[in-house]
Short mmCIF file of N, CA and C in Angstrom, two decimals:
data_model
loop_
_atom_site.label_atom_id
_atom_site.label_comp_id
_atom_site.label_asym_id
_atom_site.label_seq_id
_atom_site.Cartn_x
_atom_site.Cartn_y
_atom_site.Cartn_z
N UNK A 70 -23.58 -31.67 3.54
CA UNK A 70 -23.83 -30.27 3.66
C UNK A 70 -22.94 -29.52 2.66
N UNK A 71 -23.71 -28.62 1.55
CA UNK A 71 -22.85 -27.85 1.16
C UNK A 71 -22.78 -26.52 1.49
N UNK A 72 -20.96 -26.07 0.92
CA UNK A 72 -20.59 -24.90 1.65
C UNK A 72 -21.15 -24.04 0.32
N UNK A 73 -21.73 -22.66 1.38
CA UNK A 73 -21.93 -21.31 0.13
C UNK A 73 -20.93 -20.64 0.13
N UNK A 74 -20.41 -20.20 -1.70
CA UNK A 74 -19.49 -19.38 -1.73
C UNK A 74 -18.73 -19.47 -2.79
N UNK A 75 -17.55 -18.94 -3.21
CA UNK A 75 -16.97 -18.68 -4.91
C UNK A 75 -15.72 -19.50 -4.25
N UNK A 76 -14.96 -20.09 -5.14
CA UNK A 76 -14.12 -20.53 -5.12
C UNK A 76 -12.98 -19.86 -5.91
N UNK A 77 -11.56 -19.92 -5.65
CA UNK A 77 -10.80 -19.28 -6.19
C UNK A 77 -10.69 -19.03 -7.63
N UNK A 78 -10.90 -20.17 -8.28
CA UNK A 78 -10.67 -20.25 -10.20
C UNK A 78 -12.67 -19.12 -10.19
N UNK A 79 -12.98 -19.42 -9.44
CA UNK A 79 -14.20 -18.31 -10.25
C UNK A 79 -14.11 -17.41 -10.06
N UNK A 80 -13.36 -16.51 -8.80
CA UNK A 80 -12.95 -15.12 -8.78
C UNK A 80 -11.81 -14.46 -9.73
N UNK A 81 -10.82 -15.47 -9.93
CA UNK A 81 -10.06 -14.94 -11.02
C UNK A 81 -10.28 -14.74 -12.23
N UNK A 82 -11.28 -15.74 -12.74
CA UNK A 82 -11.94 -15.36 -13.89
C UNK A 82 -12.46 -14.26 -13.85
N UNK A 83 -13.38 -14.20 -12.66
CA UNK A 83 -14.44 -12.64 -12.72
C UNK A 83 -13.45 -11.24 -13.11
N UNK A 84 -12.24 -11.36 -12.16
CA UNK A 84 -11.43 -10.03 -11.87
C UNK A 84 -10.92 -10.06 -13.35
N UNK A 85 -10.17 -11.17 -13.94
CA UNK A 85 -9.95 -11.47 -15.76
C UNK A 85 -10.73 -10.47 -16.73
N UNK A 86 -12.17 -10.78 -16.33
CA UNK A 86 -12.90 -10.15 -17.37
C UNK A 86 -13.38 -9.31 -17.17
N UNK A 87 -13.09 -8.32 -15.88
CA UNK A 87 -13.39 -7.22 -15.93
C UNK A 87 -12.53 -6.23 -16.04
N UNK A 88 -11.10 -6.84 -15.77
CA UNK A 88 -10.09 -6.51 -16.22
C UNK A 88 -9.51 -6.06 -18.14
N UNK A 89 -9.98 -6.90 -18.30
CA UNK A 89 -10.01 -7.00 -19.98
C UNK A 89 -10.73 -6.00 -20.25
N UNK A 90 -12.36 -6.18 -19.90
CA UNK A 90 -13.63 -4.78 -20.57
C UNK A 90 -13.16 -3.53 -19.99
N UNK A 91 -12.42 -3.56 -18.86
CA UNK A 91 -12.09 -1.74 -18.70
C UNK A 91 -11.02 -1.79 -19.18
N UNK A 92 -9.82 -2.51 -19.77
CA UNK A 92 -9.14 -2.08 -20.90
C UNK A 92 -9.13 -1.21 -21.65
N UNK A 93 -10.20 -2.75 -22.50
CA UNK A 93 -10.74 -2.39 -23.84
C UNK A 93 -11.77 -0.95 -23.89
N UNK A 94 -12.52 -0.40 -23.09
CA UNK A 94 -13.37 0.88 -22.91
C UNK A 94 -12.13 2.10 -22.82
N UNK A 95 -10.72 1.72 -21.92
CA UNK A 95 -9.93 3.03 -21.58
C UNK A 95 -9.45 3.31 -23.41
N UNK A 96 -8.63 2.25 -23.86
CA UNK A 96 -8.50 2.35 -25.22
C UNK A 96 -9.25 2.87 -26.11
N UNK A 97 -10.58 2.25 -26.02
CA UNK A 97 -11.21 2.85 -27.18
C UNK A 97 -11.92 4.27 -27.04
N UNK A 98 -11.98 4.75 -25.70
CA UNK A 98 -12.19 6.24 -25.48
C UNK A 98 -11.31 7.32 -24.97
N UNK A 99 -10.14 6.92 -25.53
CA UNK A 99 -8.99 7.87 -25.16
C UNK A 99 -9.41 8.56 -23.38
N UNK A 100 -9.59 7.47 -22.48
CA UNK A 100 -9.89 7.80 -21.68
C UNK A 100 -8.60 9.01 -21.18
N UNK A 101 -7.30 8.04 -21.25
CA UNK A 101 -6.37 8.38 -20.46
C UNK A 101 -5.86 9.65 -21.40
N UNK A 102 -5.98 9.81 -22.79
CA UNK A 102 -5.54 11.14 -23.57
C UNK A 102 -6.45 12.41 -22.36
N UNK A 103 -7.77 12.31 -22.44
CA UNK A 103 -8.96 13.04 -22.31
C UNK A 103 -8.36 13.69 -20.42
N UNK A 104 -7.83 12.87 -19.84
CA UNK A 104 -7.15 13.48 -18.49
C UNK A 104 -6.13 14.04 -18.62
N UNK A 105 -5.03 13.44 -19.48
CA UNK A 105 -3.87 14.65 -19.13
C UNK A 105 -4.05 15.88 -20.11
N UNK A 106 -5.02 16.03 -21.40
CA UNK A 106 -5.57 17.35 -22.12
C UNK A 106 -6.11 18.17 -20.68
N UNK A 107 -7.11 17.20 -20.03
CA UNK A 107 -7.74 18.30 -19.23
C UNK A 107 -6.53 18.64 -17.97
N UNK A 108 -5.86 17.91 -17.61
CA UNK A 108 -4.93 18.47 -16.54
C UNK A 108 -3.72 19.64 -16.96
N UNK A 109 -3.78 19.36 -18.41
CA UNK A 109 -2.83 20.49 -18.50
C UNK A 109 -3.44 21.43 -19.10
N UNK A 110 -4.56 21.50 -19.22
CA UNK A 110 -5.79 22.84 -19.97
C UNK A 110 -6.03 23.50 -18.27
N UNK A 111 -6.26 22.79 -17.08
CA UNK A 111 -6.72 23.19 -16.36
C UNK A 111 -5.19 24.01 -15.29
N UNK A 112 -3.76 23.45 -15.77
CA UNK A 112 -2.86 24.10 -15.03
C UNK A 112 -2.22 25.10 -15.61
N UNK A 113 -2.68 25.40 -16.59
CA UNK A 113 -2.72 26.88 -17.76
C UNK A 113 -3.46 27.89 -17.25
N UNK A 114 -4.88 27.35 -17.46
CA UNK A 114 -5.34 28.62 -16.73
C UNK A 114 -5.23 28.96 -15.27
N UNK A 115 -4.97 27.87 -14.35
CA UNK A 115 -4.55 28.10 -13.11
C UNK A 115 -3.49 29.37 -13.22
N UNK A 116 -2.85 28.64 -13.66
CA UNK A 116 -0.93 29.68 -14.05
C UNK A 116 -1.54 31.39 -14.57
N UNK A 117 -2.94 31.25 -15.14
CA UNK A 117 -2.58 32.58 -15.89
C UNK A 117 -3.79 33.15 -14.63
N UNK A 118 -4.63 32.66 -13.84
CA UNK A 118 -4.87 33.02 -12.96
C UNK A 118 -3.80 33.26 -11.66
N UNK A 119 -3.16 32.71 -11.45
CA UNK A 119 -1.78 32.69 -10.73
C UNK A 119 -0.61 34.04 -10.92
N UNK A 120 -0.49 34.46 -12.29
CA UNK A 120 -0.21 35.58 -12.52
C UNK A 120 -0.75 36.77 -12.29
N UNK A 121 -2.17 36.61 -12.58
CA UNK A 121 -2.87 37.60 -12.06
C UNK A 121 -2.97 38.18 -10.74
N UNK A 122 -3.06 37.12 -10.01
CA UNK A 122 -2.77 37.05 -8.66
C UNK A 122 -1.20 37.72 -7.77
N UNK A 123 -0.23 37.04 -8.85
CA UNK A 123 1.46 37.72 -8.30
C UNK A 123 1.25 38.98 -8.57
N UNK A 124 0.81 39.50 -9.58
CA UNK A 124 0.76 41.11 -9.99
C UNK A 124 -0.26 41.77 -9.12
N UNK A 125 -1.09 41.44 -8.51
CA UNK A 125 -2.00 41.95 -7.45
C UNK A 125 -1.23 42.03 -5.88
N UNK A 126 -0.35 41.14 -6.09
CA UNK A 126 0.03 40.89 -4.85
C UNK A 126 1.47 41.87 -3.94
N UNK A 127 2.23 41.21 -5.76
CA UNK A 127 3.72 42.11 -5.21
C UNK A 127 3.69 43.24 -5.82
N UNK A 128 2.59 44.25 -6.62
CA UNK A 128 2.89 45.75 -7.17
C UNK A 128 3.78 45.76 -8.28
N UNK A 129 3.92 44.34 -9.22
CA UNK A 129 4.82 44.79 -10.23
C UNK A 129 4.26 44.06 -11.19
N UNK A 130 4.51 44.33 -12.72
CA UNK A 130 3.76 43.65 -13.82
C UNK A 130 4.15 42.03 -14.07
N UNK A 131 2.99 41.28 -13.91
CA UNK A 131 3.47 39.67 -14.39
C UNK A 131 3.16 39.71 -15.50
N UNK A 132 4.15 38.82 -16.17
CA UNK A 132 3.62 38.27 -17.62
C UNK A 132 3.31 36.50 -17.90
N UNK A 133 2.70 36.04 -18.66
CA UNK A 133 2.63 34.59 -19.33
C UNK A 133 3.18 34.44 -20.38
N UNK A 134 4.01 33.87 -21.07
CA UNK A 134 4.25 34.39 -22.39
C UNK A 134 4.36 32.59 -22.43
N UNK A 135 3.05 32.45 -23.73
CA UNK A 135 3.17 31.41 -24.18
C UNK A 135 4.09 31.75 -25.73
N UNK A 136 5.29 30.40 -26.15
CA UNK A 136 5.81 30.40 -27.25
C UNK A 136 6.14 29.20 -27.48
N UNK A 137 6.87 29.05 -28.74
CA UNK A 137 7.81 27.78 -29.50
C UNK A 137 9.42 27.92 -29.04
N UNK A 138 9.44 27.21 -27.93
CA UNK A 138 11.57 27.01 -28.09
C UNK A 138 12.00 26.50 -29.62
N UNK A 139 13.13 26.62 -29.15
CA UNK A 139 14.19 26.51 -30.52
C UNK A 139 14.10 24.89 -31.39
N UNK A 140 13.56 24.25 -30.54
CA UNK A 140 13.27 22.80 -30.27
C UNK A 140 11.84 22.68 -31.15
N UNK A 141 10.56 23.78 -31.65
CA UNK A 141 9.56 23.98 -31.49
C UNK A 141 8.61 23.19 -31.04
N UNK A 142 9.00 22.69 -29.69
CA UNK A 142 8.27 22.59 -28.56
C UNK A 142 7.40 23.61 -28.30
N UNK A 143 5.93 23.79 -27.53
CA UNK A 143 5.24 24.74 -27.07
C UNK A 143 5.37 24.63 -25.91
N UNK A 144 5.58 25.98 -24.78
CA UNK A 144 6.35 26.30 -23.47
C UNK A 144 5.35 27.08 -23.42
N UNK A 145 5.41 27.66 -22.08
CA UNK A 145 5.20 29.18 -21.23
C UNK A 145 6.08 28.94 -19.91
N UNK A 146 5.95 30.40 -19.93
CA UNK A 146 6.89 30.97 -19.00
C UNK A 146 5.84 32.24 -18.24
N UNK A 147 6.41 32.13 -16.62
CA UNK A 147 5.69 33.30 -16.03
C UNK A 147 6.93 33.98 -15.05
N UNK A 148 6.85 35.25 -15.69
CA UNK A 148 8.05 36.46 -15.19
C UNK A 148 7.30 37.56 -14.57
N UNK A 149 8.16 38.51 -14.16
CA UNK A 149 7.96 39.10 -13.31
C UNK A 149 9.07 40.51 -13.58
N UNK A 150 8.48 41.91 -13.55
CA UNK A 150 9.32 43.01 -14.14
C UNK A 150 10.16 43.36 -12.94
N UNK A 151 11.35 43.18 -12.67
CA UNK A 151 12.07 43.89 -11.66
C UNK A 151 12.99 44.90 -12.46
N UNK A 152 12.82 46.18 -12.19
CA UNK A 152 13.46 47.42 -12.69
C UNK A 152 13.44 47.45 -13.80
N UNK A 153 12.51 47.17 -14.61
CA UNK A 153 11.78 47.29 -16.05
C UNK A 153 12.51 46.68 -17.14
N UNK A 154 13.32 44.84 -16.38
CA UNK A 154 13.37 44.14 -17.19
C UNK A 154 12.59 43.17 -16.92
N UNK A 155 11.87 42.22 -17.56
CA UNK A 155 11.14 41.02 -17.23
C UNK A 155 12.53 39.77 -16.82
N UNK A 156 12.09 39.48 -15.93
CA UNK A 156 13.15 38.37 -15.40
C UNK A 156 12.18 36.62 -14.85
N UNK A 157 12.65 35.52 -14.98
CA UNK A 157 11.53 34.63 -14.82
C UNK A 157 11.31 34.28 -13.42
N UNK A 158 10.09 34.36 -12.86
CA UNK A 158 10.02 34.26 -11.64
C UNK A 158 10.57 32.82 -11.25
N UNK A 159 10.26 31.71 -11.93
CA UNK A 159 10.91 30.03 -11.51
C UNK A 159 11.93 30.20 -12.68
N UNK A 160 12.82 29.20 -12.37
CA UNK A 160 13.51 29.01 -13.35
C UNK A 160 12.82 27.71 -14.24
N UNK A 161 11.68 27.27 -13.96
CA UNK A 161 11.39 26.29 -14.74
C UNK A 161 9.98 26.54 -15.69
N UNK A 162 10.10 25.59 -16.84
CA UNK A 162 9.29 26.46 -17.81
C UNK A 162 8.15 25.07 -17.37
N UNK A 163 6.66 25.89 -18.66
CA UNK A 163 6.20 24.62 -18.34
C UNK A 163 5.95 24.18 -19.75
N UNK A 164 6.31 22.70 -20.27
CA UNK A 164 5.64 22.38 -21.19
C UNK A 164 4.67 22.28 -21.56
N UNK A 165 3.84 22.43 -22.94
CA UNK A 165 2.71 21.75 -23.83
C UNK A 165 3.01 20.91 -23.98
N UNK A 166 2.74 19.69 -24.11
CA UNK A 166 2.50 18.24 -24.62
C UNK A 166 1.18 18.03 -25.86
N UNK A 167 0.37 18.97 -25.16
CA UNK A 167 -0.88 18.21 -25.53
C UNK A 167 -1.69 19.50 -26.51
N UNK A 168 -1.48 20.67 -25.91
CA UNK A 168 -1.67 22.01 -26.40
C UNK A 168 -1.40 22.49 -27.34
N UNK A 169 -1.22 23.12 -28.76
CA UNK A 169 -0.32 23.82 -29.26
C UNK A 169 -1.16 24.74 -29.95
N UNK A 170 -0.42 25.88 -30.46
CA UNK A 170 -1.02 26.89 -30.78
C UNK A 170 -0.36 27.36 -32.74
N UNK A 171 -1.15 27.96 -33.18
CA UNK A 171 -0.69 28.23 -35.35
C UNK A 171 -0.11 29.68 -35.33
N UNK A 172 -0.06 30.42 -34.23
CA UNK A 172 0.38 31.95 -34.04
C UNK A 172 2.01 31.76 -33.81
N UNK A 173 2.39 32.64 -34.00
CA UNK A 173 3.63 33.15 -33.52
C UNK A 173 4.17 32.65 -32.02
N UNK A 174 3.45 33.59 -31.02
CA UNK A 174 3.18 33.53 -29.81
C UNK A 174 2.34 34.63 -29.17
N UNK A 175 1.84 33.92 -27.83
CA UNK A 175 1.13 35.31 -27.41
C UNK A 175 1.38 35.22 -25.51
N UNK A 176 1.35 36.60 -25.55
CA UNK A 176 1.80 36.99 -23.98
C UNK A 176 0.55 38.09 -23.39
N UNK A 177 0.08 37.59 -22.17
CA UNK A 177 -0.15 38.24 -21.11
C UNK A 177 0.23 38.98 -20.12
N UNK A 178 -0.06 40.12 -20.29
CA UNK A 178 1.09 41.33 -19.11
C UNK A 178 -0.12 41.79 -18.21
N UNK A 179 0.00 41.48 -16.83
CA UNK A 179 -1.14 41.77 -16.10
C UNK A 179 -0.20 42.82 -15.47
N UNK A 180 -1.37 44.13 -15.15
CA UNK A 180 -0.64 45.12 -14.09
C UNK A 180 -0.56 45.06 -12.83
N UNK A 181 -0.30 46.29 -11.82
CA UNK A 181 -0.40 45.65 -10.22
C UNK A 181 -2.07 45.74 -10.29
N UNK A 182 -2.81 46.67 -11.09
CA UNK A 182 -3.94 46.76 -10.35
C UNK A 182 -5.00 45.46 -10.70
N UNK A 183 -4.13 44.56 -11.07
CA UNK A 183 -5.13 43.20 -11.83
C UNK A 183 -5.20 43.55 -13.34
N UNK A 184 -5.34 44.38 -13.58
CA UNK A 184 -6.01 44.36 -15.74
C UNK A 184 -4.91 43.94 -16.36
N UNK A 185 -5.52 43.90 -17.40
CA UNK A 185 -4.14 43.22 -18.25
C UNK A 185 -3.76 44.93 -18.90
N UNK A 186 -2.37 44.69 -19.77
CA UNK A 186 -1.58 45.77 -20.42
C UNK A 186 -3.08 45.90 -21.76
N UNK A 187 -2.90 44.52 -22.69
CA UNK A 187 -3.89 44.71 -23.67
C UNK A 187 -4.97 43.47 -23.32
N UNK A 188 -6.24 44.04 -24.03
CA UNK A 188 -7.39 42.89 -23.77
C UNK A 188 -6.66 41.60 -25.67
N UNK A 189 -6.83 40.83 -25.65
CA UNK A 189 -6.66 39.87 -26.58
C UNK A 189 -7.04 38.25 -26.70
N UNK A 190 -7.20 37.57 -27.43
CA UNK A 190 -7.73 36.38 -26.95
C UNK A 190 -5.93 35.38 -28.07
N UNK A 191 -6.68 34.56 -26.58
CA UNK A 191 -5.19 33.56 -26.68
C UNK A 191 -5.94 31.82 -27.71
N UNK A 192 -5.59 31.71 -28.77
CA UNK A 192 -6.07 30.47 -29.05
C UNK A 192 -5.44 29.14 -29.16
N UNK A 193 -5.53 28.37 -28.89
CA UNK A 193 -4.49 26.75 -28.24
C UNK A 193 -5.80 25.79 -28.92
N UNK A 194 -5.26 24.80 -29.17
CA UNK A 194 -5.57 23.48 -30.24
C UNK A 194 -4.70 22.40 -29.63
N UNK A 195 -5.90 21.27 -30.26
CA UNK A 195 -5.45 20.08 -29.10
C UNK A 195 -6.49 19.50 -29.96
N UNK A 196 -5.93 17.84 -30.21
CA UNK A 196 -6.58 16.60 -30.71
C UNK A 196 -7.03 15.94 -29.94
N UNK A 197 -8.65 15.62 -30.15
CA UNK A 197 -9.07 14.35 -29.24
C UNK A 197 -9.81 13.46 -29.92
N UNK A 198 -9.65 12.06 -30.06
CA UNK A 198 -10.40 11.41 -30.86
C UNK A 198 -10.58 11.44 -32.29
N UNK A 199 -9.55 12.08 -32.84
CA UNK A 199 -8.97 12.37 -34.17
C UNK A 199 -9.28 13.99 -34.55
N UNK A 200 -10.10 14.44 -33.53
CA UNK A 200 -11.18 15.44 -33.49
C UNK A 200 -10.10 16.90 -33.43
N UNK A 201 -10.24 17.91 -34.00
CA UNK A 201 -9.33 19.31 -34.17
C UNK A 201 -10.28 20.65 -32.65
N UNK A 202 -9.91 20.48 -31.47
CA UNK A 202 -10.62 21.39 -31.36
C UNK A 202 -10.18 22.47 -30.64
N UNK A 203 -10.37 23.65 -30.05
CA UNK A 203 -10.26 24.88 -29.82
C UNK A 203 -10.43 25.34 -28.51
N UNK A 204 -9.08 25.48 -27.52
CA UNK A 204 -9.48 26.28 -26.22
C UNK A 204 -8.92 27.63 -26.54
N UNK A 205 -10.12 28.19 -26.60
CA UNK A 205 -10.22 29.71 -26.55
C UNK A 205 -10.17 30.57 -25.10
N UNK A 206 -9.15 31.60 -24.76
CA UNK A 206 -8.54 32.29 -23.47
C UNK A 206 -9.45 33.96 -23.87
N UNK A 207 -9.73 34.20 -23.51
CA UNK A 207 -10.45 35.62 -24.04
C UNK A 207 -9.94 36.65 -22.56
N UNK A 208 -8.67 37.53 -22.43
CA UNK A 208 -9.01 38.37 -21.23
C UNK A 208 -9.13 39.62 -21.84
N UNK A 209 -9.82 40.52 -20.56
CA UNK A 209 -10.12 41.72 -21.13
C UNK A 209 -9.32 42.71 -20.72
N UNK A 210 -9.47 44.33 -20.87
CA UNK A 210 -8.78 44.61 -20.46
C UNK A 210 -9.13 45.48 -18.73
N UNK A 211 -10.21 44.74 -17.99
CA UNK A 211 -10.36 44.88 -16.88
C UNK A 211 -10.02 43.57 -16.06
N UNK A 212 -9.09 42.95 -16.38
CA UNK A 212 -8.43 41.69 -16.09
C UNK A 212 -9.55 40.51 -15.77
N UNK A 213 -10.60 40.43 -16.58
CA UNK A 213 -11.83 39.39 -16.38
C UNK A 213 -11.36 38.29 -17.56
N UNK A 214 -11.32 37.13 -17.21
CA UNK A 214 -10.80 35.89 -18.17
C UNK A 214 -11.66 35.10 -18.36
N UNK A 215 -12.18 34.87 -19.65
CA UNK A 215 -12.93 33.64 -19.92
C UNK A 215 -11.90 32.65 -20.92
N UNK A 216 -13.20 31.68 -20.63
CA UNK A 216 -12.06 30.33 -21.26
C UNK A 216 -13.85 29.73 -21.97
N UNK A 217 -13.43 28.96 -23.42
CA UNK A 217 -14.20 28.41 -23.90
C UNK A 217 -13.54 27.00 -24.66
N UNK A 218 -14.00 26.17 -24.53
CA UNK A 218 -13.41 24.67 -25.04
C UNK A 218 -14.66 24.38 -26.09
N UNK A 219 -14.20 24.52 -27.88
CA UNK A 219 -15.06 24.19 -28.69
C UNK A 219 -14.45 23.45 -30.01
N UNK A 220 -15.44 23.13 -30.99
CA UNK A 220 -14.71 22.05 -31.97
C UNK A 220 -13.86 23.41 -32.59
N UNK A 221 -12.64 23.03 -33.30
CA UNK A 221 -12.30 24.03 -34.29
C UNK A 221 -12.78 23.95 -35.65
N UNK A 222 -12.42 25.15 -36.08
CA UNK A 222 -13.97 25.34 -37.78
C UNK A 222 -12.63 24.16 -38.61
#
């Protein structure tokens, strides 16, 4: 009588080679680049929705102020005006890694009533796949935010 069923040396092979092909697929499609671009594209605009939100909330102007430290690292920072100096609401900044921007810098000042101070669009660049492309921040000045992710020219 024979028994039905895999034996150990044929399951390790199997798990081997499927082990190997999702490797070789994460590598060759910047799988793992393509998640932390999008996790830190997506905790940006959280943050600048998040500001919007503190300035709705506590009656005083938030800002975002994305820039270059001294390091020229790309940072932002989100503050908060107490007695009409901006002071930082965390003491902790957040890095770009993956983001960076060809401007100077640019800042978001939302009021209490939600709008921003000025309407302006924020532009950030990021490599994928050797590829140059473009997350575009567009707010207005009725505090409405769009976001567009496209190739750069």
């Amino acid at each position: 009588m024979r028994k039905r069923g895999f034996t150990l040396i044929e399951l390790i092979v199997v798990i081997g080679i499927i082990s190997i092909t999702s490797a070789i697929l994460i590598l060759r499609f910047n799988i793992i680049d393509q998640f932390k671009i999008r996790n830190e594209k997506n905790t940006l605009i959280n943050d600048i929705y998040y500001a919007r939100s503190k300035a709705l909330l506590t009656d005083m102007d938030t800002s975002i102020n994305i820039f270059k430290d001294s390091n020229r690292k790309n940072k932002y920072t989100i503050s908060q005006a107490y007695s009409n100096s901006l002071t930082t609401m965390d003491t902790k900044e957040r890095n770009l890694n993956y983001l960076y921007f060809k401007s100077a810098g640019e800042k978001i000042t939302f009021k209490p009533s939600g709008t921003v101070a000025k309407a302006g669009t924020i532009l950030l660049f990021y490599e994928l796949g050797g590829e140059e492309r473009r997350l575009k921040i567009t707010y207005a000045v009725g505090g409405e935010i769009n976001v567009s992710d496209e190739k750069a020219n």
